[in-house]
Coordinates of C-alpha atoms in Angstrom, one line a residue:
M1489 CA 6.5 42.0 24.7
A1490 CA 9.4 39.2 25.1
T1491 CA 6.7 36.7 26.5
M1492 CA 4.4 37.5 23.5
S1493 CA 7.7 36.8 21.2
M1494 CA 7.8 33.5 22.9
A1495 CA 3.9 33.0 22.5
M1496 CA 4.3 33.2 18.6
L1497 CA 6.9 31.2 18.1
A1498 CA 5.4 28.6 20.5
G1499 CA 1.9 28.9 18.6
S1500 CA 3.6 28.3 15.2
A1501 CA 5.6 25.2 16.4
V1502 CA 2.7 23.7 18.4
M1503 CA 0.3 24.0 15.9
Q1504 CA 2.4 22.2 13.1
L1505 CA 2.9 19.5 15.3
T1506 CA -0.4 19.0 16.7
V1507 CA -3.2 20.3 14.3
I1508 CA -1.4 20.2 10.9
W1509 CA 0.2 16.9 11.7
G1510 CA -3.1 15.3 12.7
S1511 CA -4.8 16.8 9.9
C1512 CA -2.5 15.1 7.7
V1513 CA -2.8 11.4 9.4
F1514 CA -6.6 11.9 9.4
F1515 CA -7.1 13.2 6.0
G1516 CA -4.4 10.9 4.5
N1517 CA -5.3 7.7 6.1
Y1518 CA -5.6 4.4 4.3
D1519 CA -5.4 0.8 5.2
I1520 CA -2.1 0.0 6.9
S1521 CA -3.1 -3.2 8.5
D1522 CA -0.9 -6.5 7.8
S1523 CA -3.6 -8.8 8.0
S1524 CA -6.8 -9.1 6.7
T1525 CA -10.2 -11.0 7.4
S1526 CA -11.8 -13.3 5.1
S1527 CA -15.0 -11.0 4.8
A1528 CA -12.8 -8.3 4.2
L1529 CA -11.4 -10.0 1.2
E1530 CA -14.4 -10.8 0.0
N1531 CA -15.5 -7.0 -0.4
N1532 CA -12.0 -6.1 -1.5
K1533 CA -12.2 -3.6 1.4
K1534 CA -10.7 -4.1 5.1
P1535 CA -13.4 -2.4 7.8
F1536 CA -12.4 0.8 9.0
S1537 CA -10.7 1.0 12.6
L1538 CA -8.4 3.2 14.7
T1539 CA -5.6 0.9 14.5
G1540 CA -6.0 -0.5 11.1
Y1541 CA -6.2 2.6 9.0
G1542 CA -3.5 5.3 9.2
V1543 CA -0.3 6.4 7.3
R1544 CA 3.0 5.2 6.7
T1545 CA 6.2 7.1 6.3
D1546 CA 10.0 6.3 4.8
D1547 CA 13.1 6.1 6.9
A1548 CA 14.3 9.2 5.7
T1549 CA 11.3 11.2 7.2
S1550 CA 12.2 10.1 10.6
Y1551 CA 15.8 10.9 10.3
T1552 CA 14.2 14.9 9.6
A1553 CA 12.2 14.3 12.9
R1554 CA 15.4 13.5 14.6
I1555 CA 17.1 16.7 13.2
M1556 CA 14.0 18.4 14.4
I1557 CA 14.5 17.1 17.9
L1558 CA 18.1 19.0 17.6
S1559 CA 16.5 22.3 17.8
M1560 CA 15.5 21.4 21.5
I1561 CA 18.5 21.8 23.1
P1562 CA 18.5 25.3 23.1
F1563 CA 15.2 25.5 24.7
L1564 CA 16.6 22.8 27.5
I1565 CA 19.6 25.1 28.2
L1566 CA 17.3 28.2 29.0
Q1567 CA 15.5 26.0 31.8
L1568 CA 18.8 26.0 33.4
A1569 CA 18.1 29.7 34.1
K1570 CA 15.3 28.4 36.5
L1571 CA 18.0 27.1 38.9
I1572 CA 19.7 30.4 38.8
N1573 CA 19.0 33.1 41.0
S1574 CA 21.4 36.1 39.7
S1575 CA 20.3 38.1 37.0
S1576 CA 24.2 37.9 35.4
G1577 CA 23.7 34.2 35.8
I1578 CA 20.5 34.1 33.5
R1579 CA 22.1 36.6 31.1
V1580 CA 25.0 34.1 30.6
V1581 CA 22.4 31.1 30.3
I1582 CA 20.8 33.3 27.6
L1583 CA 23.9 34.1 25.8
I1584 CA 25.1 30.3 25.7
S1585 CA 21.7 29.3 24.3
L1586 CA 21.8 32.1 21.7
L1587 CA 25.2 31.0 20.7
V1588 CA 24.0 27.4 20.2
T1589 CA 21.2 28.4 18.4
L1590 CA 23.2 30.2 16.0
V1591 CA 25.5 27.3 15.3
F1592 CA 22.6 24.8 14.9
L1593 CA 21.3 27.2 12.4
F1594 CA 24.7 27.6 10.6
L1595 CA 25.5 23.9 10.7
Y1596 CA 21.8 23.2 9.4
C1597 CA 22.6 25.3 6.4
F1598 CA 26.1 24.1 5.9
Y1599 CA 24.7 20.5 6.1
Q1600 CA 22.4 20.9 3.3
V1601 CA 24.9 22.2 0.9
F1602 CA 27.3 19.2 1.1
Q1603 CA 24.4 16.8 1.8
P1604 CA 21.3 18.1 0.1
W1605 CA 18.8 15.3 0.3
I1606 CA 16.7 17.6 2.6
Q1607 CA 16.5 20.0 -0.3
E1608 CA 15.9 17.4 -2.7
R1609 CA 13.0 16.1 -0.6
R1610 CA 11.6 19.7 -0.5
L1611 CA 11.9 20.0 -4.4
A1612 CA 10.2 16.6 -4.8
Y1613 CA 7.3 17.8 -2.5
V1614 CA 6.5 21.0 -4.3
T1615 CA 7.5 19.5 -7.7
R1616 CA 5.0 16.4 -6.9
K1617 CA 2.1 18.5 -5.9
F1618 CA 2.5 20.6 -9.1
V1619 CA 2.8 17.6 -11.3
K1620 CA -0.2 15.9 -9.5
N1621 CA -2.4 19.0 -9.7
N1622 CA -1.5 20.1 -13.2
L1623 CA -0.2 17.3 -15.4
V1624 CA -1.7 14.0 -14.3
A1625 CA -5.3 14.7 -14.8
S1626 CA -5.0 15.7 -17.9
L1627 CA -2.7 12.9 -19.2
C1628 CA -4.8 9.9 -17.9
T1629 CA -7.2 8.0 -19.6
A1630 CA -10.4 7.4 -17.6
A1631 CA -9.0 4.0 -16.6
G1632 CA -5.9 5.9 -15.1
E1633 CA -3.4 4.5 -17.8
P1634 CA -1.2 6.8 -19.8
D1635 CA -2.9 8.7 -22.7
E1636 CA -0.9 8.1 -25.4
S1637 CA -2.1 10.4 -27.7
R1638 CA -2.2 13.1 -25.2
I1639 CA 1.3 12.5 -24.1
R1640 CA 2.6 12.8 -27.6
E1641 CA 0.4 16.1 -28.4
V1642 CA 1.8 17.7 -25.4
F1643 CA 5.3 16.7 -26.4
H1644 CA 5.0 18.5 -29.7
E1645 CA 3.5 21.4 -28.0
I1646 CA 6.5 21.8 -25.9
D1647 CA 9.3 21.1 -28.7
Q1648 CA 8.9 24.6 -30.4
N1649 CA 11.7 24.1 -33.0
K1650 CA 10.3 20.6 -34.1
D1651 CA 13.7 19.1 -33.8
A1652 CA 12.1 16.1 -32.1
S1653 CA 13.6 17.0 -29.0
I1654 CA 13.0 19.4 -25.9
S1655 CA 15.6 21.3 -24.6
D1656 CA 16.1 23.1 -21.2
S1657 CA 15.2 26.5 -23.1
E1658 CA 12.1 25.3 -24.4
L1659 CA 11.0 23.9 -20.8
R1660 CA 11.4 27.2 -19.6
A1661 CA 9.4 28.8 -22.1
L1662 CA 6.7 26.5 -21.1
L1663 CA 6.8 27.6 -17.6
L1664 CA 6.4 31.2 -18.5
G1665 CA 3.2 32.7 -16.9
I1666 CA 3.1 29.5 -14.4
K1667 CA 3.6 30.5 -10.8
L1668 CA 5.8 28.1 -9.4
E1669 CA 7.0 30.5 -6.8
E1670 CA 3.7 30.3 -5.0
A1671 CA 4.3 26.8 -4.2
G1672 CA 7.9 27.4 -3.1
L1673 CA 9.5 26.3 -6.5
R1674 CA 11.6 28.2 -8.8
N1675 CA 11.6 27.4 -12.6
E1676 CA 14.7 26.8 -12.7
D1677 CA 14.5 23.9 -10.2
F1678 CA 11.7 22.4 -11.9
V1679 CA 13.7 22.4 -15.3
E1680 CA 16.8 20.8 -13.8
K1681 CA 14.3 18.4 -12.0
V1682 CA 12.6 17.5 -15.2
M1683 CA 15.8 16.9 -17.2
E1684 CA 17.1 15.0 -14.2
D1685 CA 14.1 12.4 -14.3
F1686 CA 13.6 12.5 -18.2
D1687 CA 17.0 12.7 -20.0
T1688 CA 18.3 9.3 -19.5
S1689 CA 20.5 9.5 -22.3
G1690 CA 22.3 12.6 -20.7
N1691 CA 22.5 14.6 -23.9
A1692 CA 20.6 17.3 -22.3
Q1693 CA 17.7 16.8 -24.6
I1694 CA 14.5 14.9 -24.2
D1695 CA 13.6 12.7 -27.2
E1696 CA 10.1 11.5 -27.5
T1697 CA 10.6 8.1 -26.0
E1698 CA 12.0 9.8 -23.0
F1699 CA 9.3 12.0 -22.5
H1700 CA 6.8 9.4 -22.6
R1701 CA 9.0 6.8 -20.2
G1702 CA 9.3 10.4 -17.9
I1703 CA 5.5 11.2 -17.8
S1704 CA 4.5 7.7 -17.4
K1705 CA 6.8 7.4 -14.4
W1706 CA 5.5 10.3 -12.9
L1707 CA 1.8 9.1 -13.4
C1708 CA 2.9 5.7 -11.9
E1709 CA 4.4 7.4 -8.8
A1710 CA 1.5 9.6 -8.4
N1711 CA -1.1 6.6 -8.4
H1712 CA 0.7 4.0 -6.7
P1713 CA 0.7 4.4 -2.8
D1714 CA 3.8 2.2 -2.1
N1715 CA 6.3 3.9 -4.5
N1716 CA 8.9 5.1 -2.4
Q1717 CA 11.3 6.9 -5.1
Y1718 CA 12.2 9.7 -2.4
D1719 CA 13.1 7.4 0.5
E1720 CA 17.0 8.3 0.4
R1721 CA 18.6 8.0 3.4
P1722 CA 21.3 10.3 4.6
K1723 CA 24.7 8.7 4.2
L1724 CA 25.3 9.5 7.7
F1725 CA 22.8 7.0 8.8
S1726 CA 22.6 4.6 5.8
R1727 CA 23.5 1.2 6.7
T1728 CA 22.0 -1.2 4.6
A1729 CA 23.9 -3.2 2.0
Q1730 CA 23.5 -1.9 -1.9
S1731 CA 23.3 -3.7 -5.0
E1732 CA 26.2 -2.7 -7.7
E1733 CA 23.3 -1.1 -9.5
Q1734 CA 22.4 1.1 -6.7
Q1735 CA 26.0 1.9 -6.0
S1736 CA 26.4 2.8 -9.7
L1737 CA 23.3 5.1 -9.5
L1738 CA 24.6 6.9 -6.5
A1739 CA 27.7 7.4 -7.8
K1740 CA 26.6 8.8 -11.0
K1741 CA 24.2 10.9 -9.1
A1742 CA 27.0 12.0 -6.5
K1743 CA 29.1 13.1 -9.6
Q1744 CA 26.5 15.3 -11.1
Q1745 CA 25.9 16.9 -7.9
S1746 CA 29.6 17.6 -7.3
Q1747 CA 29.5 19.4 -10.7
T1748 CA 26.4 21.1 -9.8
A1749 CA 28.1 22.4 -6.5
Q1750 CA 31.4 23.4 -8.1
N1751 CA 29.2 25.6 -10.7
S1752 CA 26.9 26.8 -7.7
W1753 CA 29.1 28.5 -5.3
F1754 CA 27.6 32.1 -6.2
N1755 CA 24.3 30.8 -5.3
Y1756 CA 25.4 29.5 -1.9
F1757 CA 27.0 33.0 -1.3
K1758 CA 23.9 34.9 -2.5
A1759 CA 21.7 32.5 -0.5
A1760 CA 23.9 33.0 2.6
F1761 CA 23.7 37.0 1.9
L1762 CA 19.8 36.9 1.5
L1763 CA 19.7 35.1 4.9
I1764 CA 21.7 37.5 6.7
I1765 CA 19.8 40.3 5.4
G1766 CA 16.7 38.7 6.1
T1767 CA 17.8 37.9 9.7
A1768 CA 18.6 41.9 10.1
V1769 CA 15.3 42.9 8.7
L1770 CA 13.5 40.5 11.3
A1771 CA 15.5 41.8 14.1
L1772 CA 14.5 45.3 13.4
L1773 CA 11.0 44.7 12.9
A1774 CA 10.4 42.4 16.0
Q1775 CA 9.9 44.8 18.8
P1776 CA 7.5 47.2 16.6
V1777 CA 5.3 44.2 15.6
I1778 CA 5.2 42.8 18.8
Q1779 CA 4.4 46.2 20.3
T1780 CA 1.4 46.3 17.5
I1781 CA 0.4 43.0 18.8
S1782 CA 0.0 44.0 22.3
E1783 CA -1.8 47.1 21.7
F1784 CA -4.0 45.3 19.4
S1785 CA -4.7 42.8 22.0
S1786 CA -5.5 45.3 24.8
A1787 CA -8.0 47.3 22.2
V1788 CA -10.0 44.3 21.6
N1789 CA -9.8 43.1 25.0
I1790 CA -8.2 39.6 24.2
P1791 CA -5.8 37.9 26.3
S1792 CA -2.4 38.4 24.5
F1793 CA -1.4 34.8 24.6
I1794 CA -4.7 33.8 22.7
I1795 CA -3.5 36.5 20.0
S1796 CA 0.0 35.3 19.8
Y1797 CA -0.6 31.6 20.2
V1798 CA -3.6 31.0 18.5
I1799 CA -4.9 33.8 16.0
I1800 CA -1.3 34.7 14.6
P1801 CA -0.4 31.1 13.8
V1802 CA -3.8 30.1 12.3
A1803 CA -3.6 33.6 10.0
M1804 CA 0.1 32.9 9.1
S1805 CA -0.2 29.2 8.4
Y1806 CA -3.7 28.6 7.1
R1807 CA -2.2 28.0 3.7
E1808 CA 0.4 25.9 4.6
T1809 CA -2.3 23.9 6.4
L1810 CA -4.5 23.6 3.2
G1811 CA -1.4 22.5 0.9
A1812 CA -0.1 20.1 3.5
I1813 CA -3.9 18.4 3.7
K1814 CA -4.0 18.3 0.1
S1815 CA -1.0 16.7 -0.4
A1816 CA -1.8 14.1 2.2
R1817 CA -5.2 13.4 0.4
L1818 CA -3.1 11.7 -2.1
K1819 CA -3.3 8.9 0.3
T1820 CA 0.2 7.3 -0.3
K1821 CA 3.5 6.5 1.6
Q1822 CA 5.4 8.9 -0.8
A1823 CA 2.9 11.9 -0.4
I1824 CA 2.8 11.6 3.2
S1825 CA 6.5 11.5 4.0
L1826 CA 7.3 14.4 1.9
T1827 CA 4.5 16.3 3.7
F1828 CA 5.8 15.3 7.1
S1829 CA 9.6 16.4 6.0
E1830 CA 8.2 19.7 5.3
I1831 CA 6.7 20.2 8.8
Y1832 CA 9.6 18.8 10.2
N1833 CA 11.9 21.1 8.4
A1834 CA 9.7 24.1 9.0
V1835 CA 9.3 23.6 12.6
F1836 CA 13.4 23.2 12.9
M1837 CA 13.5 26.6 11.1
N1838 CA 10.8 28.1 13.2
N1839 CA 12.5 27.0 16.3
M1840 CA 16.1 28.1 15.2
M1841 CA 15.1 31.5 13.6
G1842 CA 12.3 32.8 16.2
L1843 CA 14.6 31.7 19.3
A1844 CA 17.6 33.5 18.0
M1845 CA 15.7 36.7 17.0
F1846 CA 14.1 36.6 20.4
L1847 CA 17.5 36.1 22.6
L1848 CA 19.3 38.5 20.5
L1849 CA 16.3 41.1 21.4
V1850 CA 16.6 39.9 25.1
Y1851 CA 20.5 39.8 25.4
I1852 CA 21.3 43.1 23.2
R1853 CA 18.8 45.2 24.8
D1854 CA 19.5 43.6 28.3
L1855 CA 15.8 43.2 28.8
S1856 CA 14.6 41.8 32.2
W1857 CA 13.1 38.2 31.4
D1858 CA 12.8 35.0 33.4
V1859 CA 12.3 31.5 31.7
S1860 CA 8.7 31.9 30.2
A1861 CA 6.3 29.2 30.0
E1862 CA 6.2 29.2 26.2
V1863 CA 9.8 27.9 26.2
L1864 CA 8.7 24.9 28.4
V1865 CA 5.5 24.3 26.2
V1866 CA 7.7 24.3 23.0
L1867 CA 10.3 21.9 24.5
I1868 CA 7.4 19.5 25.9
I1869 CA 5.6 19.2 22.8
C1870 CA 8.2 19.1 20.2
T1871 CA 10.2 16.7 22.1
L1872 CA 7.1 14.3 22.5
M1873 CA 6.3 14.6 19.0
G1874 CA 9.8 14.6 18.0
L1875 CA 10.1 11.2 19.7
L1876 CA 6.9 9.4 18.5
T1877 CA 7.6 10.4 14.7
S1878 CA 11.4 9.6 14.6
C1879 CA 11.1 6.1 16.3
S1880 CA 8.1 4.9 13.9
T1881 CA 7.0 5.0 10.3
K1882 CA 3.5 3.8 11.0
F1883 CA 0.9 6.3 12.6
P1884 CA -2.4 4.6 13.0
I1885 CA -5.3 7.2 13.0
W1886 CA -5.7 7.2 16.8
T1887 CA -2.3 9.0 16.6
A1888 CA -4.3 12.0 15.1
I1889 CA -6.5 12.3 18.0
I1890 CA -3.9 12.4 20.3
A1891 CA -2.1 15.1 18.3
Y1892 CA -5.3 17.1 18.1
L1893 CA -5.7 16.7 22.0
M1894 CA -1.9 18.1 22.6
Y1895 CA -3.0 21.3 21.2
P1896 CA -5.7 22.6 23.7
I1897 CA -3.5 20.5 26.6
S1898 CA -0.6 22.9 25.8
L1899 CA -3.0 25.7 26.0
G1900 CA -4.1 24.6 29.1
L1901 CA -0.7 24.1 30.4
L1902 CA 0.1 27.7 29.3
Y1903 CA -2.7 29.0 31.0
V1904 CA -1.6 27.2 34.3
L1905 CA 1.9 28.2 34.0
T1906 CA 1.4 31.9 33.5
E1907 CA -1.8 32.8 35.5
V1908 CA -1.8 29.9 38.1
L1909 CA 1.8 29.8 38.7
G1910 CA 2.8 33.3 37.8
W1911 CA 5.5 32.1 35.0
S1912 CA 6.7 35.2 32.9

């Protein structure tokens, strides 16, 4: 059962970095070449090629990938157990890896409290999907320009008390019945995002001019591939010089974030409490779920690693896969950057939470377990993809082919390690 648990963890992480990642590059590809031929200029379109078409990402996406690589350290520590023959030594390695995993998980959550750029990018991802799918099409003319009359009409529909301004309470009333939670976004988060983008005067009210300017800005961001509003590099890595205007904007934003943080400690404690409760529930349900999957595998006569490594990850991630592909199909640098950031964050949390639950189960119950093949597969695939995505911001379409191939290769490697070499 321990091996099956690791297979589920490995299947989810590897599928996101191979099949889903490759699909985003494939469906989101556009012309990324730096030069053009004369014939291409005449036709206003460059010929398709595996190197000239692909996707670009911003620098912050690369930093997210580097954070993802950190989740490989506990997996690397577990490899030391292969060099130890005593059961007590293996148990020590498991304990060390468990402690490192829990520390990384805590630091990741703690970092986002005081440096919330990861949260802001995720909010931008789900907000942008909502705006693109629900507002952009209805507020554009046939030529793709802002529809002045329609924008004015929407403004007056939201302005329920007819005071020529929109308040946060009126925005919340508008969102009643809109199931933003299904996209991973709370109504309060969306209201805060709209007020931040639209309320340039800072009076907690959006007048018609601000509303028109904000909608036009959203439309511009949605329709221009090179727009890169969310390329906000974390302070830990930022080294570029900034203009006085940029510094002023950053200072204003930092002040707003500081004020918000001072009033949000209750939310932080609530989030920590829910995280602990969720972890406890997962720990209690882990063994029964694994037992059920094992029995199902035997009943249908399908190898357990196929069930846990292929079927379950597909069933659990198909909605996220469709959402990522739909976002990538916007074919913009901003869309693909935020989508990739979502993938890297999901892999980090999957690795840390999954490994923590697995090691807790093994250590507390004192289960007999050798370093499984799945640990090595996750280490290899995540490290390779992490290095590739953290060192480059340009991914030609041939990288999607490599990502697709890495999935069956990982399955083959797993089969060789378990069936041929007899790894647990």
